[in-house]
Amino acid sequence: MLRRLLFILVPLAFLLVAALALPLGTVLAQQETQRVYVDRLSDVGRFASLGDTAMRTGRLEALDSELTRYAELYGIDVAVADPAGEVVAASVPPNQAADLLDSSRVQAVMTPALAGFRPAPPTAVWPWESGPLVLAEPIGRDSEVAGVVVLVSPTDRLRASILYDWAGLLLLSLVPLTGLAASAWPLSRWVLRPVQRLDGATAAVAQGDLSVRADAAGGPPELRRLAESFNAMVDVVQKAVERQRAFVSDASHQLRNPLASLRLAVENLAPFLTGPDARTAHQDAVEEAMAMHRMLNSLLAMTRLESFSGAAPVDMDGVLAAHAGRWRVLGAQRGVTVETRVPGGLWLMAPPGGLGSVLDELMSNATRLSGGTRVELRVRSADGSDPGEESASEVAGDAAAESARGAPDMVELHVSDDGVGLTDEERAGALRRFWRAAKHQNTDGTGLGLAICAELIRGAGGELRLESGLPRPDGTGHGLDVFVRLPLAPAPRPDATHGAPHEAAHGAAHGATTGGATNGATDAIDADPSGASA
């Protein structure tokens, strides 16, 4: 940000100085030109007076002598011509005088002079112009023009003088320009320091750290007020979150025990119920109590999702080592084959402590609700190709190539089944809270599990959506594919992760079963594996 601001301020300083220096340089050139013009105008006026006397008396020798001495002394050629344009006297030989008056520049000023008018003075002589300064003065009185005096003055000294003035102006302009450039760095740092601190505090708050406050000291008053307003806003948010968490804690404490007592009391009524209708009503009451308990766990989980607003590197090898065996056992119990096609050594940016539980929920839904015979977990590179048995370095290379072309550095995970699947309308609503498919209304669950998974994945900078899955064995359609897209994480150096990758990944993936405070959302998913009905 500091470089960008300097990139704006320094060129603006140059433009400002140039905007002032250019008009001033033009004025200096015009003033120097006018000074020389006035000096030459007095000389040509004197020669016009001498020429008038010489042409009336017919004595041209004195005029020739005067013009020659003037040319020798100043290096300026002068010629006197009659009304017909013929040379009468000149400071150069006659053959050169004719060539001198034949130039287009001289003719341009002679013509109005022969008509009795003094030509307009030049505005400025520029250093890059090499032509002489030409002046013409009519000879005669009143309307009678007896001839014209033409003075052709070289401009070498004039152009050198203008260049000298411009050089002094340039040196003088460097003083404020250097001051502006030198002050731009500390001024930019003074202005941007509170912005950078505010940006850091905002990023920390976005990651879920509500204890961070922006430093309101230093910088412009407007930025100090902005930092104070930001701190006040974070105070309000922190208090609201603390009140919400306190309410959740109180509700959890106050509702769990009554629900447990209610369920126990209802179950204890079983020996006293003899009629079939009473037993049916009793079983419905037990199931409703259990559903209320699951609903309470899920609602508590939704209130803790703010703890998962960030992402951390997770080793897929560790996740599979901790969970794949459970998936296969669960699938075998339900007659479903579970396959995993994940290259080794793959690291992803995933919800801290949540990726394993998210995959648990997706696998539980696929084996329990799909009605199929096969569930597959596979990884696809960012360009959509199926890596099959390729290594994680090849998947990372594909993602890096996508990143080099401007695409996000992402990897796709797919949990696909060959079951009954969902219609387009059902897939559009399946990620909403409490959503249940019509064919799963009588299945245990709250309809929150898949919504929690989507929240966790989005909090880690990824995406979760539902698509068509594997083809059904009978060829009548496709099952469901839960598409999870997560950022690719660089594999840690061996010396930094020695002895830790499996432990870190296992803790991240299996942490939901430990009951930690930061794993509340995934606790509810594990406690209620049927939470989603997708």
Coordinates of C-alpha atoms in Angstrom, one line a residue:
M1 CA 0.0 0.0 0.0
L2 CA 2.9 2.4 0.8
R3 CA 4.5 1.8 -2.6
R4 CA 1.2 2.4 -4.3
L5 CA 0.7 5.7 -2.5
L6 CA 4.3 6.8 -3.3
F7 CA 3.7 5.8 -6.9
I8 CA 0.8 8.2 -6.9
L9 CA 2.3 11.1 -4.9
V10 CA 5.8 11.3 -6.5
P11 CA 4.5 11.6 -10.1
L12 CA 1.9 14.1 -8.9
A13 CA 4.8 16.1 -7.4
F14 CA 6.6 16.0 -10.7
L15 CA 3.5 17.1 -12.5
L16 CA 2.9 19.9 -10.1
V17 CA 6.4 21.3 -10.5
A18 CA 6.3 20.9 -14.2
A19 CA 2.9 22.7 -14.3
L20 CA 4.6 25.6 -12.6
A21 CA 8.0 25.4 -14.4
L22 CA 6.7 25.2 -18.0
P23 CA 4.8 28.5 -17.9
L24 CA 7.7 30.2 -16.1
G25 CA 10.1 28.9 -18.7
T26 CA 7.9 30.3 -21.5
V27 CA 7.8 33.7 -19.8
L28 CA 11.6 33.7 -19.4
A29 CA 12.1 32.9 -23.2
Q30 CA 9.6 35.6 -24.1
Q31 CA 11.3 38.2 -21.9
E32 CA 14.8 37.4 -23.3
T33 CA 13.4 37.5 -26.8
Q34 CA 11.8 40.9 -26.2
R35 CA 15.0 42.3 -24.7
V36 CA 17.0 41.4 -27.7
Y37 CA 14.2 42.6 -30.0
V38 CA 14.0 46.0 -28.4
D39 CA 17.8 46.4 -28.7
R40 CA 17.8 45.4 -32.4
L41 CA 14.7 47.6 -33.0
S42 CA 16.6 50.7 -31.8
D43 CA 19.5 49.8 -34.2
V44 CA 17.2 49.3 -37.2
G45 CA 15.4 52.6 -36.4
R46 CA 18.7 54.4 -36.5
F47 CA 19.6 52.8 -39.8
A48 CA 16.2 53.8 -41.2
S49 CA 16.9 57.5 -40.2
L50 CA 20.4 57.3 -41.8
G51 CA 19.0 55.6 -44.9
D52 CA 16.3 58.3 -45.3
T53 CA 18.9 61.0 -45.3
A54 CA 21.3 59.1 -47.6
M55 CA 18.6 58.3 -50.2
R56 CA 17.3 61.9 -50.2
T57 CA 20.8 63.3 -50.7
G58 CA 22.1 60.5 -52.9
R59 CA 25.2 60.0 -50.7
L60 CA 25.2 56.3 -49.9
E61 CA 28.9 55.9 -49.1
A62 CA 28.5 57.0 -45.5
L63 CA 25.6 54.5 -45.1
D64 CA 27.6 51.6 -46.5
S65 CA 30.5 52.4 -44.2
E66 CA 28.2 52.5 -41.2
L67 CA 26.5 49.2 -42.1
T68 CA 29.9 47.5 -42.6
R69 CA 31.3 48.7 -39.3
Y70 CA 28.1 47.6 -37.5
A71 CA 28.4 44.1 -39.1
E72 CA 32.1 43.8 -38.2
L73 CA 31.4 44.9 -34.6
Y74 CA 28.2 42.8 -33.8
G75 CA 28.2 40.2 -36.5
I76 CA 24.7 41.3 -37.7
D77 CA 23.9 41.7 -41.4
V78 CA 22.0 44.8 -42.5
A79 CA 20.7 45.8 -45.9
V80 CA 18.8 48.8 -47.3
A81 CA 16.4 48.2 -50.3
D82 CA 14.3 50.6 -52.4
P83 CA 10.5 50.2 -52.9
A84 CA 11.2 47.8 -55.7
G85 CA 13.2 45.5 -53.5
E86 CA 16.6 46.3 -55.0
V87 CA 19.5 46.5 -52.7
V88 CA 20.7 50.1 -52.2
A89 CA 23.3 49.5 -49.4
A90 CA 24.4 46.5 -47.4
S91 CA 26.9 45.3 -44.9
V92 CA 27.8 42.4 -47.3
P93 CA 28.8 42.2 -50.9
P94 CA 26.0 42.9 -53.5
N95 CA 25.8 39.3 -54.6
Q96 CA 25.4 38.1 -51.0
A97 CA 22.9 40.9 -50.2
A98 CA 20.6 39.7 -52.9
D99 CA 20.6 36.2 -51.5
L100 CA 20.1 37.6 -48.0
L101 CA 16.9 39.4 -49.1
D102 CA 15.6 36.4 -51.1
S103 CA 15.0 34.1 -48.1
S104 CA 11.4 33.4 -47.2
R105 CA 11.9 34.6 -43.6
V106 CA 13.1 38.0 -44.8
Q107 CA 10.4 38.4 -47.4
A108 CA 7.8 37.7 -44.7
V109 CA 8.8 40.9 -42.8
M110 CA 9.8 43.0 -45.9
T111 CA 6.4 42.9 -47.5
P112 CA 4.5 44.7 -44.7
A113 CA 7.4 47.1 -44.2
L114 CA 7.3 48.2 -47.9
A115 CA 3.6 48.8 -47.4
G116 CA 4.4 51.2 -44.6
F117 CA 3.7 48.9 -41.6
R118 CA 6.1 47.7 -39.0
P119 CA 6.0 43.9 -38.7
A120 CA 4.7 42.4 -35.5
P121 CA 7.4 41.5 -32.9
P122 CA 8.2 37.8 -32.4
T123 CA 6.7 36.2 -29.3
A124 CA 9.7 34.0 -28.4
V125 CA 12.8 32.4 -29.8
W126 CA 13.0 28.7 -28.7
P127 CA 16.3 27.0 -28.1
W128 CA 15.6 24.3 -30.7
E129 CA 15.0 26.9 -33.5
S130 CA 18.1 27.8 -35.6
G131 CA 16.7 30.6 -37.8
P132 CA 17.9 34.3 -37.3
L133 CA 15.8 37.1 -35.8
V134 CA 14.7 39.4 -38.7
L135 CA 13.5 43.0 -38.3
A136 CA 12.3 45.4 -41.0
E137 CA 11.8 49.1 -40.7
P138 CA 10.2 51.3 -43.4
I139 CA 12.2 54.4 -44.6
G140 CA 10.2 57.5 -45.2
R141 CA 7.8 59.9 -43.6
D142 CA 4.0 59.7 -43.4
S143 CA 2.7 57.5 -46.2
E144 CA 5.7 57.9 -48.5
V145 CA 7.9 54.8 -48.2
A146 CA 11.3 55.4 -49.8
G147 CA 12.7 52.0 -48.9
V148 CA 13.2 49.5 -46.1
V149 CA 15.9 48.5 -43.7
V150 CA 16.3 44.8 -43.1
L151 CA 18.3 43.5 -40.1
V152 CA 19.2 39.8 -39.9
S153 CA 20.5 39.0 -36.4
P154 CA 21.8 35.5 -35.5
T155 CA 20.1 34.0 -32.4
D156 CA 23.0 31.8 -31.1
R157 CA 23.6 34.0 -28.1
L158 CA 19.9 34.5 -27.5
R159 CA 19.2 30.7 -27.5
A160 CA 22.2 30.1 -25.2
S161 CA 20.9 32.7 -22.8
I162 CA 17.4 31.1 -22.8
L163 CA 19.0 27.7 -22.2
Y164 CA 21.0 29.1 -19.3
D165 CA 17.9 30.6 -17.8
W166 CA 16.1 27.3 -18.2
A167 CA 18.9 25.4 -16.5
G168 CA 18.7 27.8 -13.5
L169 CA 14.9 27.3 -13.4
L170 CA 15.4 23.5 -13.5
L171 CA 17.9 23.6 -10.6
L172 CA 15.6 25.9 -8.7
S173 CA 12.7 23.5 -9.4
L174 CA 14.7 20.6 -8.0
V175 CA 14.6 22.2 -4.5
P176 CA 10.8 21.9 -3.9
L177 CA 10.7 18.6 -5.9
T178 CA 13.3 17.1 -3.7
G179 CA 11.5 18.3 -0.7
L180 CA 8.2 16.9 -1.8
A181 CA 9.8 13.6 -2.7
A182 CA 11.6 13.4 0.6
S183 CA 8.5 14.3 2.6
A184 CA 6.3 11.8 0.6
W185 CA 7.8 8.8 2.4
P186 CA 7.3 9.9 6.0
L187 CA 4.0 11.5 5.2
S188 CA 2.8 8.3 3.5
R189 CA 3.9 6.2 6.5
W190 CA 2.2 8.6 8.9
V191 CA -1.1 8.4 6.9
L192 CA -1.0 4.6 6.2
R193 CA 0.3 3.3 9.5
P194 CA -3.1 3.5 11.2
V195 CA -4.7 2.0 8.0
Q196 CA -2.3 -0.9 8.2
R197 CA -3.0 -1.4 11.9
L198 CA -6.7 -1.3 11.2
D199 CA -6.3 -3.8 8.4
G200 CA -4.5 -6.2 10.7
A201 CA -7.1 -5.8 13.4
T202 CA -9.9 -6.4 10.8
A203 CA -8.2 -9.5 9.6
A204 CA -7.8 -10.8 13.2
V205 CA -11.5 -10.1 13.9
A206 CA -12.5 -11.9 10.7
Q207 CA -10.5 -14.9 11.9
G208 CA -12.6 -14.9 15.1
D209 CA -10.3 -13.1 17.5
L210 CA -12.6 -10.5 19.1
S211 CA -10.0 -9.4 21.6
V212 CA -8.0 -7.4 19.1
R213 CA -8.3 -3.7 19.0
A214 CA -6.9 -1.1 16.5
D215 CA -4.4 1.4 17.8
A216 CA -6.1 4.7 17.7
A217 CA -2.9 6.7 18.4
G218 CA -1.1 8.5 15.5
G219 CA -2.2 9.4 12.0
P220 CA -4.7 11.9 10.7
P221 CA -7.7 12.8 12.9
E222 CA -10.1 11.1 10.5
L223 CA -8.3 7.8 10.8
R224 CA -8.0 8.1 14.5
R225 CA -11.8 8.5 14.7
L226 CA -12.2 5.5 12.3
A227 CA -10.0 3.4 14.6
E228 CA -12.1 4.4 17.6
S229 CA -15.3 3.6 15.8
F230 CA -13.9 0.3 14.8
N231 CA -12.9 -0.5 18.4
A232 CA -16.4 0.5 19.6
M233 CA -18.0 -1.7 17.0
V234 CA -15.8 -4.7 18.0
D235 CA -16.7 -4.1 21.7
V236 CA -20.4 -4.2 20.8
V237 CA -19.9 -7.4 18.7
Q238 CA -17.8 -9.0 21.5
K239 CA -20.4 -8.3 24.1
A240 CA -23.2 -9.6 21.9
V241 CA -21.2 -12.8 21.2
E242 CA -20.4 -13.2 24.9
R243 CA -24.1 -12.8 25.8
Q244 CA -25.0 -15.3 23.1
R245 CA -22.4 -17.8 24.4
A246 CA -23.6 -17.2 28.0
F247 CA -27.1 -17.9 26.9
V248 CA -26.1 -21.1 25.1
S249 CA -24.2 -22.3 28.1
D250 CA -27.1 -21.5 30.4
A251 CA -29.6 -23.1 28.0
S252 CA -27.5 -26.2 27.7
H253 CA -27.2 -26.5 31.5
Q254 CA -30.8 -25.8 32.1
L255 CA -32.3 -27.9 29.3
R256 CA -30.1 -31.0 29.3
N257 CA -31.0 -32.1 32.8
P258 CA -34.8 -31.6 32.5
L259 CA -34.7 -33.4 29.1
A260 CA -32.8 -36.3 30.6
S261 CA -35.2 -36.5 33.6
L262 CA -38.2 -36.3 31.3
R263 CA -36.9 -39.1 29.1
L264 CA -36.1 -41.2 32.2
A265 CA -39.5 -40.6 33.6
V266 CA -41.2 -41.5 30.3
E267 CA -39.1 -44.7 30.0
N268 CA -40.0 -45.7 33.6
L269 CA -43.6 -45.7 32.7
A270 CA -43.1 -48.7 30.4
P271 CA -43.9 -51.4 33.1
F272 CA -47.2 -49.7 34.0
L273 CA -48.5 -49.7 30.4
T274 CA -50.5 -52.8 29.4
G275 CA -52.6 -51.8 26.4
P276 CA -51.1 -51.7 22.9
D277 CA -52.3 -48.1 22.3
A278 CA -50.6 -47.0 25.5
R279 CA -47.4 -48.7 24.5
T280 CA -47.5 -47.1 21.1
A281 CA -48.1 -43.7 22.7
H282 CA -45.2 -44.4 25.2
Q283 CA -42.8 -45.3 22.3
D284 CA -43.8 -42.1 20.5
A285 CA -43.1 -40.1 23.6
V286 CA -39.6 -41.7 24.0
E287 CA -38.7 -41.0 20.4
E288 CA -39.9 -37.4 20.7
A289 CA -37.7 -36.9 23.8
M290 CA -34.7 -38.4 22.0
A291 CA -35.5 -36.1 19.0
M292 CA -35.6 -33.1 21.3
H293 CA -32.2 -34.1 22.7
R294 CA -30.7 -34.3 19.2
M295 CA -32.3 -31.0 18.2
L296 CA -30.8 -29.3 21.3
N297 CA -27.3 -30.6 20.4
S298 CA -27.7 -29.4 16.8
L299 CA -28.9 -26.0 17.8
L300 CA -26.0 -25.6 20.2
A301 CA -23.6 -26.6 17.5
M302 CA -25.0 -23.9 15.1
T303 CA -24.3 -21.2 17.7
R304 CA -20.6 -22.3 18.0
L305 CA -19.8 -22.0 14.3
E306 CA -18.0 -18.7 14.7
S307 CA -15.2 -20.7 16.3
F308 CA -14.5 -22.2 12.9
S309 CA -14.0 -18.9 10.9
G310 CA -10.4 -19.8 9.9
A311 CA -8.6 -22.6 8.2
A312 CA -5.5 -24.7 9.1
P313 CA -3.4 -27.1 7.1
V314 CA -4.7 -30.7 7.4
D315 CA -3.0 -33.9 6.3
M316 CA -5.4 -36.1 4.3
D317 CA -3.3 -39.2 5.2
G318 CA -4.0 -38.6 8.8
V319 CA -7.6 -38.0 8.2
L320 CA -8.0 -41.2 6.3
A321 CA -6.0 -43.2 8.9
A322 CA -8.3 -41.9 11.7
H323 CA -11.6 -42.3 9.8
A324 CA -11.5 -44.6 6.8
G325 CA -11.7 -47.8 8.9
R326 CA -14.9 -46.5 10.6
W327 CA -16.4 -45.7 7.2
R328 CA -15.8 -49.2 5.8
V329 CA -17.2 -50.8 9.0
L330 CA -20.3 -48.6 8.8
G331 CA -20.7 -49.4 5.1
A332 CA -20.3 -53.1 5.7
Q333 CA -23.0 -53.1 8.3
R334 CA -25.4 -51.5 5.8
G335 CA -24.3 -53.5 2.7
V336 CA -22.4 -50.6 1.1
T337 CA -18.9 -50.8 -0.3
V338 CA -16.8 -47.7 0.7
E339 CA -13.8 -46.8 -1.6
T340 CA -11.2 -44.0 -1.2
R341 CA -9.1 -42.7 -4.0
V342 CA -6.9 -40.0 -2.4
P343 CA -3.3 -39.5 -3.4
G344 CA -0.8 -39.7 -0.5
G345 CA 0.9 -36.6 1.0
L346 CA -2.0 -34.2 0.2
W347 CA -2.4 -31.2 2.5
L348 CA -5.5 -29.0 2.5
M349 CA -6.6 -25.8 4.2
A350 CA -9.6 -27.1 6.1
P351 CA -11.7 -26.2 9.1
P352 CA -9.6 -26.7 12.3
G353 CA -10.7 -29.9 13.9
G354 CA -13.6 -30.3 11.5
L355 CA -12.6 -32.0 8.2
G356 CA -12.7 -35.5 9.6
S357 CA -16.1 -34.9 11.2
V358 CA -17.4 -33.3 8.0
L359 CA -16.4 -36.4 6.0
D360 CA -17.9 -38.6 8.8
E361 CA -21.2 -36.8 8.3
L362 CA -21.0 -37.1 4.5
M363 CA -20.1 -40.8 4.6
S364 CA -22.8 -41.5 7.2
N365 CA -25.5 -39.8 5.0
A366 CA -24.2 -41.7 1.9
T367 CA -24.3 -45.1 3.5
R368 CA -27.4 -44.6 5.5
L369 CA -29.7 -42.5 3.3
S370 CA -28.6 -43.1 -0.3
G371 CA -30.0 -46.6 -0.7
G372 CA -27.1 -47.5 -3.0
T373 CA -24.4 -50.2 -2.9
R374 CA -21.2 -48.1 -3.4
V375 CA -19.8 -44.9 -1.9
E376 CA -16.6 -43.4 -3.2
L377 CA -14.3 -40.6 -1.8
R378 CA -12.0 -39.3 -4.5
V379 CA -9.9 -36.2 -5.0
R380 CA -9.8 -34.2 -8.2
S381 CA -7.3 -31.5 -9.2
A382 CA -8.4 -27.9 -9.8
D383 CA -8.9 -28.4 -13.5
G384 CA -11.4 -31.2 -12.9
S385 CA -9.3 -34.1 -14.0
D386 CA -9.4 -37.3 -12.0
P387 CA -6.0 -38.0 -10.5
G388 CA -6.5 -41.7 -10.0
E389 CA -3.4 -43.1 -8.5
E390 CA -1.2 -40.0 -9.1
S391 CA 0.8 -38.5 -6.3
A392 CA -0.2 -35.5 -4.2
S393 CA 2.7 -33.6 -5.8
E394 CA 1.1 -34.0 -9.2
V395 CA -2.2 -32.8 -7.8
A396 CA -0.4 -29.8 -6.2
G397 CA 1.4 -29.2 -9.5
D398 CA -1.9 -29.1 -11.4
A399 CA -3.3 -26.7 -8.8
A400 CA -0.2 -24.6 -9.0
A401 CA -0.5 -24.4 -12.8
E402 CA -4.1 -23.3 -12.4
S403 CA -2.9 -20.6 -10.0
A404 CA -0.3 -19.4 -12.5
R405 CA -3.1 -19.0 -15.0
G406 CA -5.0 -16.8 -12.5
A407 CA -7.3 -19.6 -11.2
P408 CA -7.6 -20.2 -7.4
D409 CA -5.3 -22.8 -5.9
M410 CA -8.0 -25.4 -5.0
V411 CA -8.5 -29.1 -4.8
E412 CA -11.8 -30.9 -5.1
L413 CA -13.1 -33.7 -2.8
H414 CA -16.1 -35.8 -4.0
V415 CA -18.2 -38.1 -1.8
S416 CA -20.3 -39.9 -4.4
D417 CA -22.8 -42.7 -4.2
D418 CA -24.9 -44.8 -6.6
G419 CA -28.2 -44.5 -4.7
V420 CA -31.5 -42.8 -5.3
G421 CA -30.0 -39.3 -5.3
L422 CA -31.9 -36.0 -5.1
T423 CA -33.8 -34.1 -7.7
D424 CA -32.6 -30.6 -8.8
E425 CA -35.2 -29.0 -6.6
E426 CA -34.1 -31.1 -3.6
R427 CA -30.4 -30.3 -4.2
A428 CA -31.2 -26.6 -4.3
G429 CA -32.8 -26.7 -0.8
A430 CA -30.7 -29.5 0.9
L431 CA -28.1 -27.1 2.4
R432 CA -30.7 -25.1 4.3
R433 CA -31.1 -25.6 8.0
F434 CA -33.8 -28.2 9.1
W435 CA -34.4 -29.2 5.5
R436 CA -35.6 -32.8 5.1
A437 CA -36.3 -34.7 1.9
A438 CA -39.8 -36.0 1.6
K439 CA -38.6 -39.6 1.3
H440 CA -36.6 -39.2 4.6
Q441 CA -39.2 -37.6 6.8
N442 CA -39.5 -40.8 8.9
T443 CA -35.7 -41.1 9.3
D444 CA -33.9 -40.0 12.4
G445 CA -32.3 -36.6 12.1
T446 CA -32.7 -32.9 12.5
G447 CA -31.8 -31.6 9.0
L448 CA -28.8 -29.6 10.4
G449 CA -25.8 -31.8 9.7
L450 CA -25.3 -30.9 6.1
A451 CA -25.9 -27.2 6.8
I452 CA -23.2 -27.3 9.5
C453 CA -20.8 -29.0 7.1
A454 CA -21.4 -26.3 4.5
E455 CA -20.9 -23.6 7.1
L456 CA -17.6 -25.2 8.2
I457 CA -16.3 -25.5 4.6
R458 CA -17.3 -21.9 3.7
G459 CA -15.5 -20.7 6.9
A460 CA -12.3 -22.4 5.7
G461 CA -12.5 -20.5 2.4
G462 CA -14.0 -23.5 0.5
E463 CA -17.3 -24.5 -1.1
L464 CA -19.8 -27.3 -0.7
R465 CA -22.5 -28.1 -3.2
L466 CA -24.5 -31.1 -4.4
E467 CA -24.3 -32.6 -7.8
S468 CA -25.1 -35.8 -9.7
G469 CA -23.2 -38.8 -8.4
L470 CA -22.3 -42.3 -9.6
P471 CA -24.5 -44.1 -12.1
R472 CA -27.0 -46.5 -10.5
P473 CA -26.5 -50.2 -11.1
D474 CA -29.8 -50.5 -12.9
G475 CA -28.9 -47.6 -15.2
T476 CA -32.0 -45.5 -14.3
G477 CA -30.0 -42.4 -13.2
H478 CA -27.3 -41.2 -10.9
G479 CA -26.8 -41.0 -7.2
L480 CA -25.6 -38.0 -5.2
D481 CA -22.2 -36.3 -5.3
V482 CA -21.3 -34.0 -2.4
F483 CA -18.7 -31.7 -4.0
V484 CA -16.2 -30.1 -1.5
R485 CA -13.7 -27.6 -2.7
L486 CA -10.9 -26.5 -0.4
P487 CA -7.6 -24.5 -0.8
L488 CA -4.5 -26.5 -1.3
A489 CA -2.0 -26.1 1.5
P490 CA 1.8 -26.5 1.0
A491 CA 3.3 -29.6 2.7
P492 CA 5.3 -28.6 5.8
R493 CA 9.0 -29.2 5.7
P494 CA 10.1 -32.6 7.1
D495 CA 12.2 -31.0 9.9
A496 CA 9.2 -28.9 11.0
T497 CA 6.7 -31.8 11.0
H498 CA 8.9 -34.7 12.1
G499 CA 6.8 -37.0 14.2
A500 CA 3.8 -34.6 14.0
P501 CA 1.9 -34.9 10.7
H502 CA -0.1 -37.9 11.7
E503 CA -0.8 -36.6 15.2
A504 CA -1.7 -33.1 13.9
A505 CA -4.0 -34.4 11.2
H506 CA -5.6 -37.0 13.5
G507 CA -6.2 -34.3 16.1
A508 CA -7.7 -32.0 13.4
A509 CA -9.9 -34.8 11.9
H510 CA -10.9 -36.6 15.1
G511 CA -11.0 -33.7 17.4
A512 CA -14.8 -33.5 17.3
T513 CA -15.0 -36.6 19.4
T514 CA -12.9 -35.2 22.2
G515 CA -15.6 -32.8 23.4
G516 CA -13.3 -29.7 23.3
A517 CA -14.7 -26.3 23.4
T518 CA -13.7 -25.4 19.9
N519 CA -15.2 -28.6 18.4
G520 CA -18.7 -27.9 19.5
A521 CA -20.1 -27.8 16.0
T522 CA -18.6 -31.1 14.9
D523 CA -19.5 -32.7 18.3
A524 CA -23.1 -32.3 17.3
I525 CA -22.5 -33.8 13.9
D526 CA -20.8 -36.9 15.5
A527 CA -23.4 -37.1 18.2
D528 CA -26.1 -37.1 15.5
P529 CA -24.7 -38.7 12.4
S530 CA -28.1 -38.5 10.7
G531 CA -28.3 -34.8 11.1
A532 CA -28.5 -34.1 7.4
S533 CA -31.0 -35.7 5.1
A534 CA -29.1 -35.4 1.9

